[in-house]
Short mmCIF file of N, CA and C in Angstrom, two decimals:
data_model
loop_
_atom_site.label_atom_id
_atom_site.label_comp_id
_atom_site.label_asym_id
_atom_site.label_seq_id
_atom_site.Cartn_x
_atom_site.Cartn_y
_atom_site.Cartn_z
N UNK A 1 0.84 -1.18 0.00
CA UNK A 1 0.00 0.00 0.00
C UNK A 1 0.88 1.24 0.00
N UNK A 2 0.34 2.56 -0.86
CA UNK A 2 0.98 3.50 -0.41
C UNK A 2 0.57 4.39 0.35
N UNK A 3 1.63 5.71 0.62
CA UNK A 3 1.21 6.15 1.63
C UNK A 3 -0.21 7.19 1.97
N UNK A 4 -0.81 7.59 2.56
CA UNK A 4 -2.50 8.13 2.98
C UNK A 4 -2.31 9.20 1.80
N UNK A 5 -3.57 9.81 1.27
CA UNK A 5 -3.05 11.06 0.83
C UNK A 5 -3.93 12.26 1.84
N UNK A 6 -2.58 12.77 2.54
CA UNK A 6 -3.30 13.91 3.13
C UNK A 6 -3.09 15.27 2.54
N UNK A 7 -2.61 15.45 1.61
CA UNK A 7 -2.38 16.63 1.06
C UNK A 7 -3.47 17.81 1.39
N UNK A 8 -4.22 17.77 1.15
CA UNK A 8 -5.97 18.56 1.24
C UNK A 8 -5.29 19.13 2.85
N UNK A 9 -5.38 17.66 3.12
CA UNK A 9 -5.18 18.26 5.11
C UNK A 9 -4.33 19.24 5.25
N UNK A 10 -2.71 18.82 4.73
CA UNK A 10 -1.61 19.29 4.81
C UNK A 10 -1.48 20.78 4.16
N UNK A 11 -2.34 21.10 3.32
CA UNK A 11 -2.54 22.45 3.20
C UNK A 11 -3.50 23.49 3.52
N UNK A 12 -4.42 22.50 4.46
CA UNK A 12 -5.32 23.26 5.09
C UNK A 12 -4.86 23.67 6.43
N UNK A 13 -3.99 22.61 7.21
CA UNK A 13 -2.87 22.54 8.26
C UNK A 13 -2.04 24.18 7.95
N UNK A 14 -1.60 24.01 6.69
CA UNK A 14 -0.40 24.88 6.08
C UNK A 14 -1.25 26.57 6.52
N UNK A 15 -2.82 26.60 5.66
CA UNK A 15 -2.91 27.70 5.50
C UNK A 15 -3.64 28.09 7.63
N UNK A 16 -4.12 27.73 7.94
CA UNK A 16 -4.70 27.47 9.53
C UNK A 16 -3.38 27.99 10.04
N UNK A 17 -2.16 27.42 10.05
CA UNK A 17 -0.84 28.41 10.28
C UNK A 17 -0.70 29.49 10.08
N UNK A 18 -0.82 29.79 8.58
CA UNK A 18 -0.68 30.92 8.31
C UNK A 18 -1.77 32.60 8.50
N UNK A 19 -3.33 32.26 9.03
CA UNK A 19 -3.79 32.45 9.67
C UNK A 19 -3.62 33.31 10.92
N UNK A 20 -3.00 31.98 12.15
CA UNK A 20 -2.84 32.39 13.68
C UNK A 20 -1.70 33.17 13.63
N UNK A 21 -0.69 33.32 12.40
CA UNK A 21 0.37 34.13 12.50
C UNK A 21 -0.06 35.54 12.08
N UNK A 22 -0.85 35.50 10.85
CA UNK A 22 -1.67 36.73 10.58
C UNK A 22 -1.90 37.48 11.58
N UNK A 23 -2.88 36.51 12.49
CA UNK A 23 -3.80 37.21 13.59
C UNK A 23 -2.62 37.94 14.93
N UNK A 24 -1.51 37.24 15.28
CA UNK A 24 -0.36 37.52 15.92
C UNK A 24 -0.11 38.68 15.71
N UNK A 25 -0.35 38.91 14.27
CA UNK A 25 0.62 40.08 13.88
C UNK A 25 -0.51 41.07 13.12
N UNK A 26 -1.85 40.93 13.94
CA UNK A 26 -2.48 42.00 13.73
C UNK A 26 -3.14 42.43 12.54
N UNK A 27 -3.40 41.24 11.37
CA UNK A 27 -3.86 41.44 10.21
C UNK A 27 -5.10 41.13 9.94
N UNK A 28 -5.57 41.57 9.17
CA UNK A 28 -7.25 41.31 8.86
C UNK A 28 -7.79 40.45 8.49
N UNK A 29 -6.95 39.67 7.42
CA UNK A 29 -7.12 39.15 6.50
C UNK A 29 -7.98 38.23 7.21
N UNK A 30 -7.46 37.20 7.83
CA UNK A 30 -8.11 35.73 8.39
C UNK A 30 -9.53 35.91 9.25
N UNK A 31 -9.76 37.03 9.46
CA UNK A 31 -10.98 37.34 10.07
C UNK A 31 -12.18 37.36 9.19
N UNK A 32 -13.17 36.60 9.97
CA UNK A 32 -14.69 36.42 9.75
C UNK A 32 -15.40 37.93 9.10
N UNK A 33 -16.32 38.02 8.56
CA UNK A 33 -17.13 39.38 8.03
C UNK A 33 -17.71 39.73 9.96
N UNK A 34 -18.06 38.99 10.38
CA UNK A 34 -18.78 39.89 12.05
C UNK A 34 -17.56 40.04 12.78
N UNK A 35 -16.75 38.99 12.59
CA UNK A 35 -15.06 39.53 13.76
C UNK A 35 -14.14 41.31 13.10
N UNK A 36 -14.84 41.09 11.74
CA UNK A 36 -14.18 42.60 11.21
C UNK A 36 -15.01 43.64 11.86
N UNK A 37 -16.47 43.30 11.68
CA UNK A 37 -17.21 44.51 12.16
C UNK A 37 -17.27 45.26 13.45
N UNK A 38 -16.85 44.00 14.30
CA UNK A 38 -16.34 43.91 15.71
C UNK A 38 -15.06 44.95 15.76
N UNK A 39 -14.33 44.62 15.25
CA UNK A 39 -12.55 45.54 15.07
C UNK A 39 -12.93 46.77 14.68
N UNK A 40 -13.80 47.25 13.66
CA UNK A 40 -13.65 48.24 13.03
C UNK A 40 -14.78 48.85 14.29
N UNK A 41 -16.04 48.35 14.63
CA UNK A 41 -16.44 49.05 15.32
C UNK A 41 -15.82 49.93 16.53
N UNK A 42 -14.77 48.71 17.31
CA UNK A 42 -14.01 49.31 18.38
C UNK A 42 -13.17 50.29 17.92
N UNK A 43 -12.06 50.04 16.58
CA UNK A 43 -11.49 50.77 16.20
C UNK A 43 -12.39 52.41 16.34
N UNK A 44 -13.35 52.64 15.81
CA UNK A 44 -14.21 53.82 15.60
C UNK A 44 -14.46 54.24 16.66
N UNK A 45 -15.28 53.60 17.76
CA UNK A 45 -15.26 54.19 18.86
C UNK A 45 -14.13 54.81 19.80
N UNK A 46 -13.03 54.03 19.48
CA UNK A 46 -11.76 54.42 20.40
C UNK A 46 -11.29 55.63 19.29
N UNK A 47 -11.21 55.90 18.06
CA UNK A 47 -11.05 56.84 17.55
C UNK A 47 -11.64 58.11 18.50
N UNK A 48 -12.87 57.95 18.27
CA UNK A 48 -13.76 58.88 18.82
C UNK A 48 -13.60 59.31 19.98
N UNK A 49 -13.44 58.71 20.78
CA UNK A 49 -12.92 59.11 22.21
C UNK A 49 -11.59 59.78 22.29
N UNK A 50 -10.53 58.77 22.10
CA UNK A 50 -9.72 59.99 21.41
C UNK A 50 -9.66 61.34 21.09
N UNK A 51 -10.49 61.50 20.42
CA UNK A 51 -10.50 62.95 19.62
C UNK A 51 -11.12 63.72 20.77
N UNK A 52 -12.47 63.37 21.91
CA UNK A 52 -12.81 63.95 22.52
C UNK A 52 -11.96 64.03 24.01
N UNK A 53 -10.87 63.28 23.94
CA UNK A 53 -9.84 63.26 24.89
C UNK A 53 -10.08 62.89 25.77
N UNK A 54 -10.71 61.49 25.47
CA UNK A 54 -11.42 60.56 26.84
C UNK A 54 -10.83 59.08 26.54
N UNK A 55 -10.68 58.18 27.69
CA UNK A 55 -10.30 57.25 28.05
C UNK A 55 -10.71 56.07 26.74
N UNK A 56 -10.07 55.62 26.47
CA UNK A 56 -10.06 54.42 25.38
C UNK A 56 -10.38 52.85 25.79
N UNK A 57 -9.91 52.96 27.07
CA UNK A 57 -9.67 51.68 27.59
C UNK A 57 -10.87 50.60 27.39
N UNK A 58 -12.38 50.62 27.42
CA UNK A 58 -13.43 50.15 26.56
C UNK A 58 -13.30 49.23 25.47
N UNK A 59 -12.82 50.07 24.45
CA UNK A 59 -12.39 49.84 22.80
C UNK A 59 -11.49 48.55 23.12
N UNK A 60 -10.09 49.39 23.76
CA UNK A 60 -8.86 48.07 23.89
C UNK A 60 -9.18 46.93 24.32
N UNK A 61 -10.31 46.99 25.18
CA UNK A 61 -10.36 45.94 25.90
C UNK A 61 -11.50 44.97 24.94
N UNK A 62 -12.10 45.37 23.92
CA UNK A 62 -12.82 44.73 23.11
C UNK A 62 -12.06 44.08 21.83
N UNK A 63 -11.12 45.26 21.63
CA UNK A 63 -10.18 44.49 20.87
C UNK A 63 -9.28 43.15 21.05
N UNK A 64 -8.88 43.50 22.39
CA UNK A 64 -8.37 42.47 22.76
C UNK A 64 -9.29 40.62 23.04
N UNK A 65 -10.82 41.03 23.20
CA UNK A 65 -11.38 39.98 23.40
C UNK A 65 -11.62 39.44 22.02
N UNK A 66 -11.56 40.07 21.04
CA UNK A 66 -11.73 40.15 19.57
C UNK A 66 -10.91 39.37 19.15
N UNK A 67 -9.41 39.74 19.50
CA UNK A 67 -8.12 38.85 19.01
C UNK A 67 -8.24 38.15 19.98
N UNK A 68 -8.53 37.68 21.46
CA UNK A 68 -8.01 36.26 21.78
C UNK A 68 -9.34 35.37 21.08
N UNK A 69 -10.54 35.52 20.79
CA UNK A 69 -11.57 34.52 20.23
C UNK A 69 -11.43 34.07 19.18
N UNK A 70 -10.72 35.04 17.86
CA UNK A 70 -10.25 34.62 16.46
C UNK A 70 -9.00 33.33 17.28
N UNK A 71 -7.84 33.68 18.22
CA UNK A 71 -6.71 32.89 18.17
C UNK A 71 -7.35 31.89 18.75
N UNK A 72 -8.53 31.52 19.52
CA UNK A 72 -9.24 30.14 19.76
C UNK A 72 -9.90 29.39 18.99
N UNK A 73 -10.52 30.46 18.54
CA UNK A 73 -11.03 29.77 17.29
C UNK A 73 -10.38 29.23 16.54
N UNK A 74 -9.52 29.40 15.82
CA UNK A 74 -8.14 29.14 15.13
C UNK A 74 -7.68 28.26 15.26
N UNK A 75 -7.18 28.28 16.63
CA UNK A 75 -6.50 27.27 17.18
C UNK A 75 -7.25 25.71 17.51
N UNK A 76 -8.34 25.80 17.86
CA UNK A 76 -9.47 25.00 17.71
C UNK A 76 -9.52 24.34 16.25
N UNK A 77 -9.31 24.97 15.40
CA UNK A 77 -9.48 24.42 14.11
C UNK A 77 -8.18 23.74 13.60
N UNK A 78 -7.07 24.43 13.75
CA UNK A 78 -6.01 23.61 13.53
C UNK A 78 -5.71 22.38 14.80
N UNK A 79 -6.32 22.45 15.81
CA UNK A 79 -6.52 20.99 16.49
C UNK A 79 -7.11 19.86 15.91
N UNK A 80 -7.78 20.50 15.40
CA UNK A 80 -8.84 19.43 15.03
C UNK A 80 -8.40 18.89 13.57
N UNK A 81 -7.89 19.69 12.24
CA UNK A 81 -7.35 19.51 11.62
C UNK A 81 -6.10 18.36 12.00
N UNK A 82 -5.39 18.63 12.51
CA UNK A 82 -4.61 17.45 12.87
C UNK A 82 -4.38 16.84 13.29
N UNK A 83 -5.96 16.59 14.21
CA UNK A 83 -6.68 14.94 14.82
C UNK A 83 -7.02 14.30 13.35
N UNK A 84 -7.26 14.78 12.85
CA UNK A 84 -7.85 14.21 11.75
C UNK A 84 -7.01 13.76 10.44
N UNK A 85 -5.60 14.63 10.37
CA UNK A 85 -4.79 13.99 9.74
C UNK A 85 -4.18 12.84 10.14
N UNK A 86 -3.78 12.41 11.90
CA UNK A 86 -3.63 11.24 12.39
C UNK A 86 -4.43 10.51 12.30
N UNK A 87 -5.55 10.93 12.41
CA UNK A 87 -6.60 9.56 12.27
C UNK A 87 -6.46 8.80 10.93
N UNK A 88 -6.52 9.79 9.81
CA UNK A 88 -6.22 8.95 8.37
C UNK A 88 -4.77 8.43 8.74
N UNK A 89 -3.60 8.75 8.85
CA UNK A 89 -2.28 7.96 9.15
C UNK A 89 -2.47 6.67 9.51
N UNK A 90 -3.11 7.21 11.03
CA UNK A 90 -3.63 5.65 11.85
C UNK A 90 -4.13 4.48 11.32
N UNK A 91 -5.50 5.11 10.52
CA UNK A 91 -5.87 4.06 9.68
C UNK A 91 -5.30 3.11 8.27
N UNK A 92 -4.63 4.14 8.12
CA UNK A 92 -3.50 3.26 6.53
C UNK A 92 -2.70 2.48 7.01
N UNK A 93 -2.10 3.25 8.37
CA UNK A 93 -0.86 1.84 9.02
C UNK A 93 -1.75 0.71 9.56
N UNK A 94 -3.04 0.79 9.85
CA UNK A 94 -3.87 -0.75 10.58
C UNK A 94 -4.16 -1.40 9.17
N UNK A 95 -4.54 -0.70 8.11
CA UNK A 95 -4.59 -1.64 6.73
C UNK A 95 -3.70 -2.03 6.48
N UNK A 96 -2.75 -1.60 6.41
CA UNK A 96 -1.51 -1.66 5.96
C UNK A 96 -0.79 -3.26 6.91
N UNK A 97 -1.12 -2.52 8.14
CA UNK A 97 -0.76 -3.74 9.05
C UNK A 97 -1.42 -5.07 8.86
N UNK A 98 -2.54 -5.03 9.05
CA UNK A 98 -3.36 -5.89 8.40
C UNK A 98 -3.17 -6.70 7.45
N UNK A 99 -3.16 -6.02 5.98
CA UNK A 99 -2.74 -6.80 4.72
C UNK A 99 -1.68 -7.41 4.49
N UNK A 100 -0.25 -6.96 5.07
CA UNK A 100 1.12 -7.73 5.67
C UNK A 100 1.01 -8.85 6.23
N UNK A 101 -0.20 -9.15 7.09
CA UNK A 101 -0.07 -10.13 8.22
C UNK A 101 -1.54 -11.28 7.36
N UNK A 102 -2.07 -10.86 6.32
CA UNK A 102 -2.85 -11.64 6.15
C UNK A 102 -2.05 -12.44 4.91
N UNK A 103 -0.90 -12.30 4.85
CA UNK A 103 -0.35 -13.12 3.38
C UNK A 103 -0.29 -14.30 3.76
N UNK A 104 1.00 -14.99 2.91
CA UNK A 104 0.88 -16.44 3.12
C UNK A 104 2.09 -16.55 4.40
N UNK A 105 3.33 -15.55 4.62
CA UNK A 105 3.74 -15.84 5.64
C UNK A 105 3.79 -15.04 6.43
#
């Protein structure tokens, strides 16, 4: 037998990386259409305050709940992603094992 094909996985693995590093580093991209509206909303409001020379701390603190739920979420998904690439592994080596041991010796 050869080996599983996880490719699909392995680049869904790949891009799920590339993602939580996004999000690390503060980029938009990997975010949901309501997790943006969320950002931009806080963003606006903390603008606003700002300008009226009042305390921000509100905003930040929404932002911040904003980015740790995307990095769970995330992270949640690339868990699970690569339960699931072991599981196919797992299963090719028990066929695999299997069909070895069912020959003639």
């Amino acid at each position: 037998m050869s080996k599983p094909n996880t490719r699909h996985l392995d680049k869904e693995i790949a891009l799920t990386e590339r993602k939580l590093e996004a999000v690390r580093n503060e980029e938009m991209w990997p975010l949901t259409g309501s997790e943006r509206r969320q950002v931009l909303g806080a963003l606006a409001s903390g603008s606003y305050r700002t300008l009226r020379s009042k305390s921000t701390g509100r905003a930040e603190r929404k932002l911040e709940r904003v980015q740790e739920s995307v990095l769970n979420r995330l992270t949640a998904e690339l868990t699970a992603l690569q339960k699931e690439r072991g599981r196919i592994v797992a299963e090719a080596a028990t066929a695999k094992a299997a069909k070895k041991s069912s020959g003639w010796w």
